[in-house]
Amino acid sequence: LQWKVRRTLAFSIHELAVILGDQLTAADLVPIFNGFLKDLDEVRIGVLKHLHDFLKLLHIDKRREYLYQLQEFLVTDNSRNWRFRAELAEQLILLLELYSPRDVYDYLRPIALNLCADKVSSVRWISYKLVSEMVKKLHTATPPTFGVDLINELVENFGRCPKWSGRQAFVFVCQTVIEDDCLPMDQFAVHLMPHLLTLANDRVPNVRVLLAKTLRQTLLEKEYFLASASCHQEAVEQTIMALQMDRDSDVKCSEHSFLNILRPTGTVVSFLLLPEPGLTALHQSGTAVGGPPPASSLAGASCLLPFPVVLRVERK
């Protein structure tokens, strides 16, 4: 058959599998499917786009046979074909539900970590979502050993990566984990947050800017980190203070703007202004109940004061 015909079949073989059922699919369609896996990229993409749709129709034993072949999707005829790798990341997110935590850790984890370091940002973005969902699945498994091991690997490979892009990827992964609630916040605070906050001292401004945005837009949105009873609040406050005192203007702007989001109903905000040497210390407190603080509050003055502001937020 010509490749264009094979391509059409590759895009529709999962529909045939639904009609034929699992027994006939295993006997008649699986050999054809296996042939498409070794075909041209133009044919393989059809199989890849519906990989989850096809594999979910197979018996678990037959499905596990394809774990050994998933790695082959990282190799393409044209290395510039980044959309192939992006589609692989999308499909792996769906495949997480089809395999056991052990299989996910042994076979899908290496592929996911590889994709997180891809040269193309679009591939990396999807891969951060993949890794965060993987953390969620493995951490909820019993026992959660695989989840802890994956987190440790993320810290070692990305959080402590000698390349700034790797450390930036670590912040993105943490951001996604928080946004999608892939870990209970108390577990995030134990396993990931200490390594995340150390990046406030990173030598690359882009990493510190991203950290400031993550704290402002993601971490501080969580009730756990706003509660005064949280034992981790002090560490977050100290990091905020360090970022406000950053020597890079972009980092300062990113962190100063976080004052604008701390205006929830029924929130008490304490302002502690830490002056630079030679300036007089100033301490004020304000209460925002039922809406934003008054115009005279320090939220509006933050752009005028030449020294950093540390806030303590308490829910009533």
mmCIF file of N, CA and C in Angstrom, residues 91-159:
data_model
loop_
_atom_site.group_PDB
_atom_site.id
_atom_site.type_symbol
_atom_site.label_atom_id
_atom_site.label_comp_id
_atom_site.label_asym_id
_atom_site.label_seq_id
_atom_site.Cartn_x
_atom_site.Cartn_y
_atom_site.Cartn_z
ATOM 1 N N GLN A 91 -0.140 12.217 24.793
ATOM 2 C CA GLN A 91 -0.644 10.849 24.910
ATOM 3 C C GLN A 91 -0.189 10.187 26.206
ATOM 4 N N LEU A 92 1.013 10.490 26.638
ATOM 5 C CA LEU A 92 1.506 9.893 27.884
ATOM 6 C C LEU A 92 0.670 10.338 29.082
ATOM 7 N N ILE A 93 0.169 11.569 29.039
ATOM 8 C CA ILE A 93 -0.722 12.029 30.111
ATOM 9 C C ILE A 93 -1.952 11.137 30.188
ATOM 10 N N LEU A 94 -2.497 10.783 29.029
ATOM 11 C CA LEU A 94 -3.679 9.916 28.983
ATOM 12 C C LEU A 94 -3.340 8.482 29.371
ATOM 13 N N LEU A 95 -2.138 8.051 29.024
ATOM 14 C CA LEU A 95 -1.748 6.660 29.291
ATOM 15 C C LEU A 95 -1.494 6.384 30.768
ATOM 16 N N LEU A 96 -1.336 7.425 31.562
ATOM 17 C CA LEU A 96 -1.063 7.219 32.987
ATOM 18 C C LEU A 96 -2.143 6.381 33.654
ATOM 19 N N GLU A 97 -3.380 6.534 33.211
ATOM 20 C CA GLU A 97 -4.476 5.795 33.840
ATOM 21 C C GLU A 97 -4.494 4.321 33.456
ATOM 22 N N LEU A 98 -3.789 3.972 32.401
ATOM 23 C CA LEU A 98 -3.838 2.591 31.906
ATOM 24 C C LEU A 98 -2.780 1.690 32.531
ATOM 25 N N TYR A 99 -1.816 2.267 33.212
ATOM 26 C CA TYR A 99 -0.699 1.466 33.715
ATOM 27 C C TYR A 99 -0.538 1.625 35.225
ATOM 28 N N SER A 100 0.075 0.637 35.814
ATOM 29 C CA SER A 100 0.291 0.624 37.262
ATOM 30 C C SER A 100 1.376 1.631 37.640
ATOM 31 N N PRO A 101 1.426 2.046 38.914
ATOM 32 C CA PRO A 101 2.497 2.953 39.352
ATOM 33 C C PRO A 101 3.894 2.417 39.046
ATOM 34 N N ARG A 102 4.075 1.122 39.180
ATOM 35 C CA ARG A 102 5.380 0.523 38.894
ATOM 36 C C ARG A 102 5.743 0.697 37.421
ATOM 37 N N ASP A 103 4.781 0.440 36.525
ATOM 38 C CA ASP A 103 5.036 0.596 35.092
ATOM 39 C C ASP A 103 5.267 2.062 34.733
ATOM 40 N N VAL A 104 4.499 2.944 35.349
ATOM 41 C CA VAL A 104 4.672 4.375 35.092
ATOM 42 C C VAL A 104 6.077 4.812 35.486
ATOM 43 N N TYR A 105 6.519 4.361 36.648
ATOM 44 C CA TYR A 105 7.842 4.762 37.131
ATOM 45 C C TYR A 105 8.954 4.167 36.270
ATOM 46 N N ASP A 106 8.816 2.916 35.898
ATOM 47 C CA ASP A 106 9.891 2.230 35.175
ATOM 48 C C ASP A 106 9.981 2.639 33.708
ATOM 49 N N TYR A 107 8.840 2.899 33.064
ATOM 50 C CA TYR A 107 8.840 3.087 31.612
ATOM 51 C C TYR A 107 8.453 4.500 31.166
ATOM 52 N N LEU A 108 7.452 5.093 31.806
ATOM 53 C CA LEU A 108 7.000 6.412 31.368
ATOM 54 C C LEU A 108 7.832 7.545 31.963
ATOM 55 N N ARG A 109 8.332 7.343 33.174
ATOM 56 C CA ARG A 109 9.123 8.383 33.843
ATOM 57 C C ARG A 109 10.353 8.805 33.043
ATOM 58 N N PRO A 110 11.189 7.872 32.543
ATOM 59 C CA PRO A 110 12.372 8.306 31.783
ATOM 60 C C PRO A 110 12.011 9.123 30.547
ATOM 61 N N ILE A 111 10.914 8.756 29.884
ATOM 62 C CA ILE A 111 10.492 9.502 28.695
ATOM 63 C C ILE A 111 10.052 10.909 29.087
ATOM 64 N N ALA A 112 9.291 11.006 30.172
ATOM 65 C CA ALA A 112 8.793 12.310 30.622
ATOM 66 C C ALA A 112 9.939 13.248 30.986
ATOM 67 N N LEU A 113 10.927 12.749 31.700
ATOM 68 C CA LEU A 113 12.066 13.582 32.086
ATOM 69 C C LEU A 113 12.876 14.005 30.868
ATOM 70 N N ASN A 114 12.962 13.129 29.887
ATOM 71 C CA ASN A 114 13.635 13.464 28.635
ATOM 72 C C ASN A 114 12.911 14.612 27.927
ATOM 73 N N LEU A 115 11.583 14.545 27.888
ATOM 74 C CA LEU A 115 10.794 15.571 27.208
ATOM 75 C C LEU A 115 10.844 16.906 27.939
ATOM 76 N N CYS A 116 11.018 16.876 29.254
ATOM 77 C CA CYS A 116 11.116 18.124 30.029
ATOM 78 C C CYS A 116 12.364 18.919 29.667
ATOM 79 N N ALA A 117 13.341 18.244 29.101
ATOM 80 C CA ALA A 117 14.586 18.904 28.705
ATOM 81 C C ALA A 117 14.650 19.130 27.196
ATOM 82 N N ASP A 118 13.514 19.036 26.518
ATOM 83 C CA ASP A 118 13.479 19.203 25.065
ATOM 84 C C ASP A 118 13.919 20.612 24.670
ATOM 85 N N LYS A 119 14.447 20.729 23.461
ATOM 86 C CA LYS A 119 14.926 22.017 22.985
ATOM 87 C C LYS A 119 13.788 22.971 22.635
ATOM 88 N N VAL A 120 12.601 22.427 22.393
ATOM 89 C CA VAL A 120 11.452 23.239 21.964
ATOM 90 C C VAL A 120 10.552 23.526 23.165
ATOM 91 N N SER A 121 10.254 24.789 23.378
ATOM 92 C CA SER A 121 9.487 25.179 24.568
ATOM 93 C C SER A 121 8.081 24.592 24.578
ATOM 94 N N SER A 122 7.458 24.460 23.407
ATOM 95 C CA SER A 122 6.101 23.898 23.353
ATOM 96 C C SER A 122 6.075 22.466 23.865
ATOM 97 N N VAL A 123 7.117 21.717 23.576
ATOM 98 C CA VAL A 123 7.220 20.340 24.072
ATOM 99 C C VAL A 123 7.428 20.349 25.582
ATOM 100 N N ARG A 124 8.267 21.240 26.053
ATOM 101 C CA ARG A 124 8.538 21.308 27.491
ATOM 102 C C ARG A 124 7.285 21.688 28.275
ATOM 103 N N TRP A 125 6.508 22.615 27.753
ATOM 104 C CA TRP A 125 5.301 23.045 28.458
ATOM 105 C C TRP A 125 4.370 21.870 28.723
ATOM 106 N N ILE A 126 4.138 21.061 27.709
ATOM 107 C CA ILE A 126 3.260 19.896 27.874
ATOM 108 C C ILE A 126 3.903 18.887 28.817
ATOM 109 N N SER A 127 5.218 18.782 28.760
ATOM 110 C CA SER A 127 5.926 17.810 29.594
ATOM 111 C C SER A 127 5.852 18.168 31.074
ATOM 112 N N TYR A 128 5.814 19.461 31.394
ATOM 113 C CA TYR A 128 5.651 19.857 32.799
ATOM 114 C C TYR A 128 4.316 19.346 33.336
ATOM 115 N N LYS A 129 3.293 19.448 32.508
ATOM 116 C CA LYS A 129 1.979 18.917 32.889
ATOM 117 C C LYS A 129 2.052 17.405 33.064
ATOM 118 N N LEU A 130 2.756 16.737 32.163
ATOM 119 C CA LEU A 130 2.916 15.285 32.238
ATOM 120 C C LEU A 130 3.594 14.881 33.542
ATOM 121 N N VAL A 131 4.685 15.540 33.878
ATOM 122 C CA VAL A 131 5.424 15.190 35.093
ATOM 123 C C VAL A 131 4.584 15.457 36.338
ATOM 124 N N SER A 132 3.861 16.562 36.345
ATOM 125 C CA SER A 132 3.035 16.875 37.517
ATOM 126 C C SER A 132 1.932 15.842 37.711
ATOM 127 N N GLU A 133 1.323 15.393 36.610
ATOM 128 C CA GLU A 133 0.302 14.348 36.708
ATOM 129 C C GLU A 133 0.923 13.019 37.149
ATOM 130 N N MET A 134 2.154 12.805 36.744
ATOM 131 C CA MET A 134 2.864 11.596 37.157
ATOM 132 C C MET A 134 3.148 11.630 38.659
ATOM 133 N N VAL A 135 3.538 12.795 39.155
ATOM 134 C CA VAL A 135 3.746 12.965 40.599
ATOM 135 C C VAL A 135 2.459 12.663 41.351
ATOM 136 N N LYS A 136 1.354 13.152 40.824
ATOM 137 C CA LYS A 136 0.051 12.931 41.466
ATOM 138 C C LYS A 136 -0.298 11.453 41.532
ATOM 139 N N LYS A 137 -0.116 10.752 40.425
ATOM 140 C CA LYS A 137 -0.456 9.327 40.389
ATOM 141 C C LYS A 137 0.446 8.514 41.313
ATOM 142 N N LEU A 138 1.735 8.785 41.259
ATOM 143 C CA LEU A 138 2.675 7.996 42.047
ATOM 144 C C LEU A 138 2.580 8.305 43.536
ATOM 145 N N HIS A 139 2.272 9.544 43.861
ATOM 146 C CA HIS A 139 2.213 9.896 45.280
ATOM 147 C C HIS A 139 0.958 9.348 45.953
ATOM 148 N N THR A 140 -0.112 9.157 45.176
ATOM 149 C CA THR A 140 -1.339 8.600 45.752
ATOM 150 C C THR A 140 -1.316 7.080 45.781
ATOM 151 N N ALA A 141 -0.276 6.484 45.193
ATOM 152 C CA ALA A 141 -0.166 5.024 45.209
ATOM 153 C C ALA A 141 0.253 4.554 46.596
ATOM 154 N N THR A 142 0.061 3.274 46.842
ATOM 155 C CA THR A 142 0.431 2.677 48.136
ATOM 156 C C THR A 142 1.466 1.580 47.924
ATOM 157 N N PRO A 143 2.660 1.718 48.505
ATOM 158 C CA PRO A 143 3.161 2.900 49.233
ATOM 159 C C PRO A 143 3.597 3.999 48.264
ATOM 160 N N PRO A 144 3.753 5.248 48.743
ATOM 161 C CA PRO A 144 4.103 6.364 47.856
ATOM 162 C C PRO A 144 5.594 6.452 47.540
ATOM 163 N N THR A 145 6.286 5.328 47.601
ATOM 164 C CA THR A 145 7.745 5.333 47.399
ATOM 165 C C THR A 145 8.126 5.866 46.031
ATOM 166 N N PHE A 146 7.386 5.439 44.996
ATOM 167 C CA PHE A 146 7.713 5.883 43.639
ATOM 168 C C PHE A 146 7.555 7.397 43.509
ATOM 169 N N GLY A 147 6.537 7.943 44.165
ATOM 170 C CA GLY A 147 6.322 9.383 44.108
ATOM 171 C C GLY A 147 7.466 10.154 44.738
ATOM 172 N N VAL A 148 7.923 9.704 45.890
ATOM 173 C CA VAL A 148 9.040 10.364 46.568
ATOM 174 C C VAL A 148 10.311 10.253 45.736
ATOM 175 N N ASP A 149 10.527 9.091 45.130
ATOM 176 C CA ASP A 149 11.717 8.904 44.291
ATOM 177 C C ASP A 149 11.682 9.825 43.076
ATOM 178 N N LEU A 150 10.495 9.985 42.480
ATOM 179 C CA LEU A 150 10.367 10.879 41.329
ATOM 180 C C LEU A 150 10.645 12.321 41.738
ATOM 181 N N ILE A 151 10.108 12.740 42.869
ATOM 182 C CA ILE A 151 10.349 14.099 43.356
ATOM 183 C C ILE A 151 11.837 14.325 43.599
ATOM 184 N N ASN A 152 12.497 13.359 44.204
ATOM 185 C CA ASN A 152 13.943 13.484 44.447
ATOM 186 C C ASN A 152 14.718 13.587 43.139
ATOM 187 N N GLU A 153 14.249 12.868 42.137
ATOM 188 C CA GLU A 153 14.913 12.929 40.833
ATOM 189 C C GLU A 153 14.696 14.288 40.173
ATOM 190 N N LEU A 154 13.507 14.855 40.334
ATOM 191 C CA LEU A 154 13.240 16.195 39.808
ATOM 192 C C LEU A 154 14.152 17.225 40.468
ATOM 193 N N VAL A 155 14.325 17.098 41.765
ATOM 194 C CA VAL A 155 15.199 18.017 42.496
ATOM 195 C C VAL A 155 16.637 17.889 42.010
ATOM 196 N N GLU A 156 17.092 16.658 41.852
ATOM 197 C CA GLU A 156 18.484 16.419 41.470
ATOM 198 C C GLU A 156 18.750 16.812 40.020
ATOM 199 N N ASN A 157 17.840 16.438 39.112
ATOM 200 C CA ASN A 157 18.071 16.660 37.682
ATOM 201 C C ASN A 157 17.767 18.085 37.240
ATOM 202 N N PHE A 158 16.814 18.735 37.902
ATOM 203 C CA PHE A 158 16.388 20.061 37.460
ATOM 204 C C PHE A 158 16.633 21.136 38.522
ATOM 205 N N GLY A 159 16.226 20.891 39.750
ATOM 206 C CA GLY A 159 16.419 21.891 40.794
ATOM 207 C C GLY A 159 17.878 22.232 41.031
#
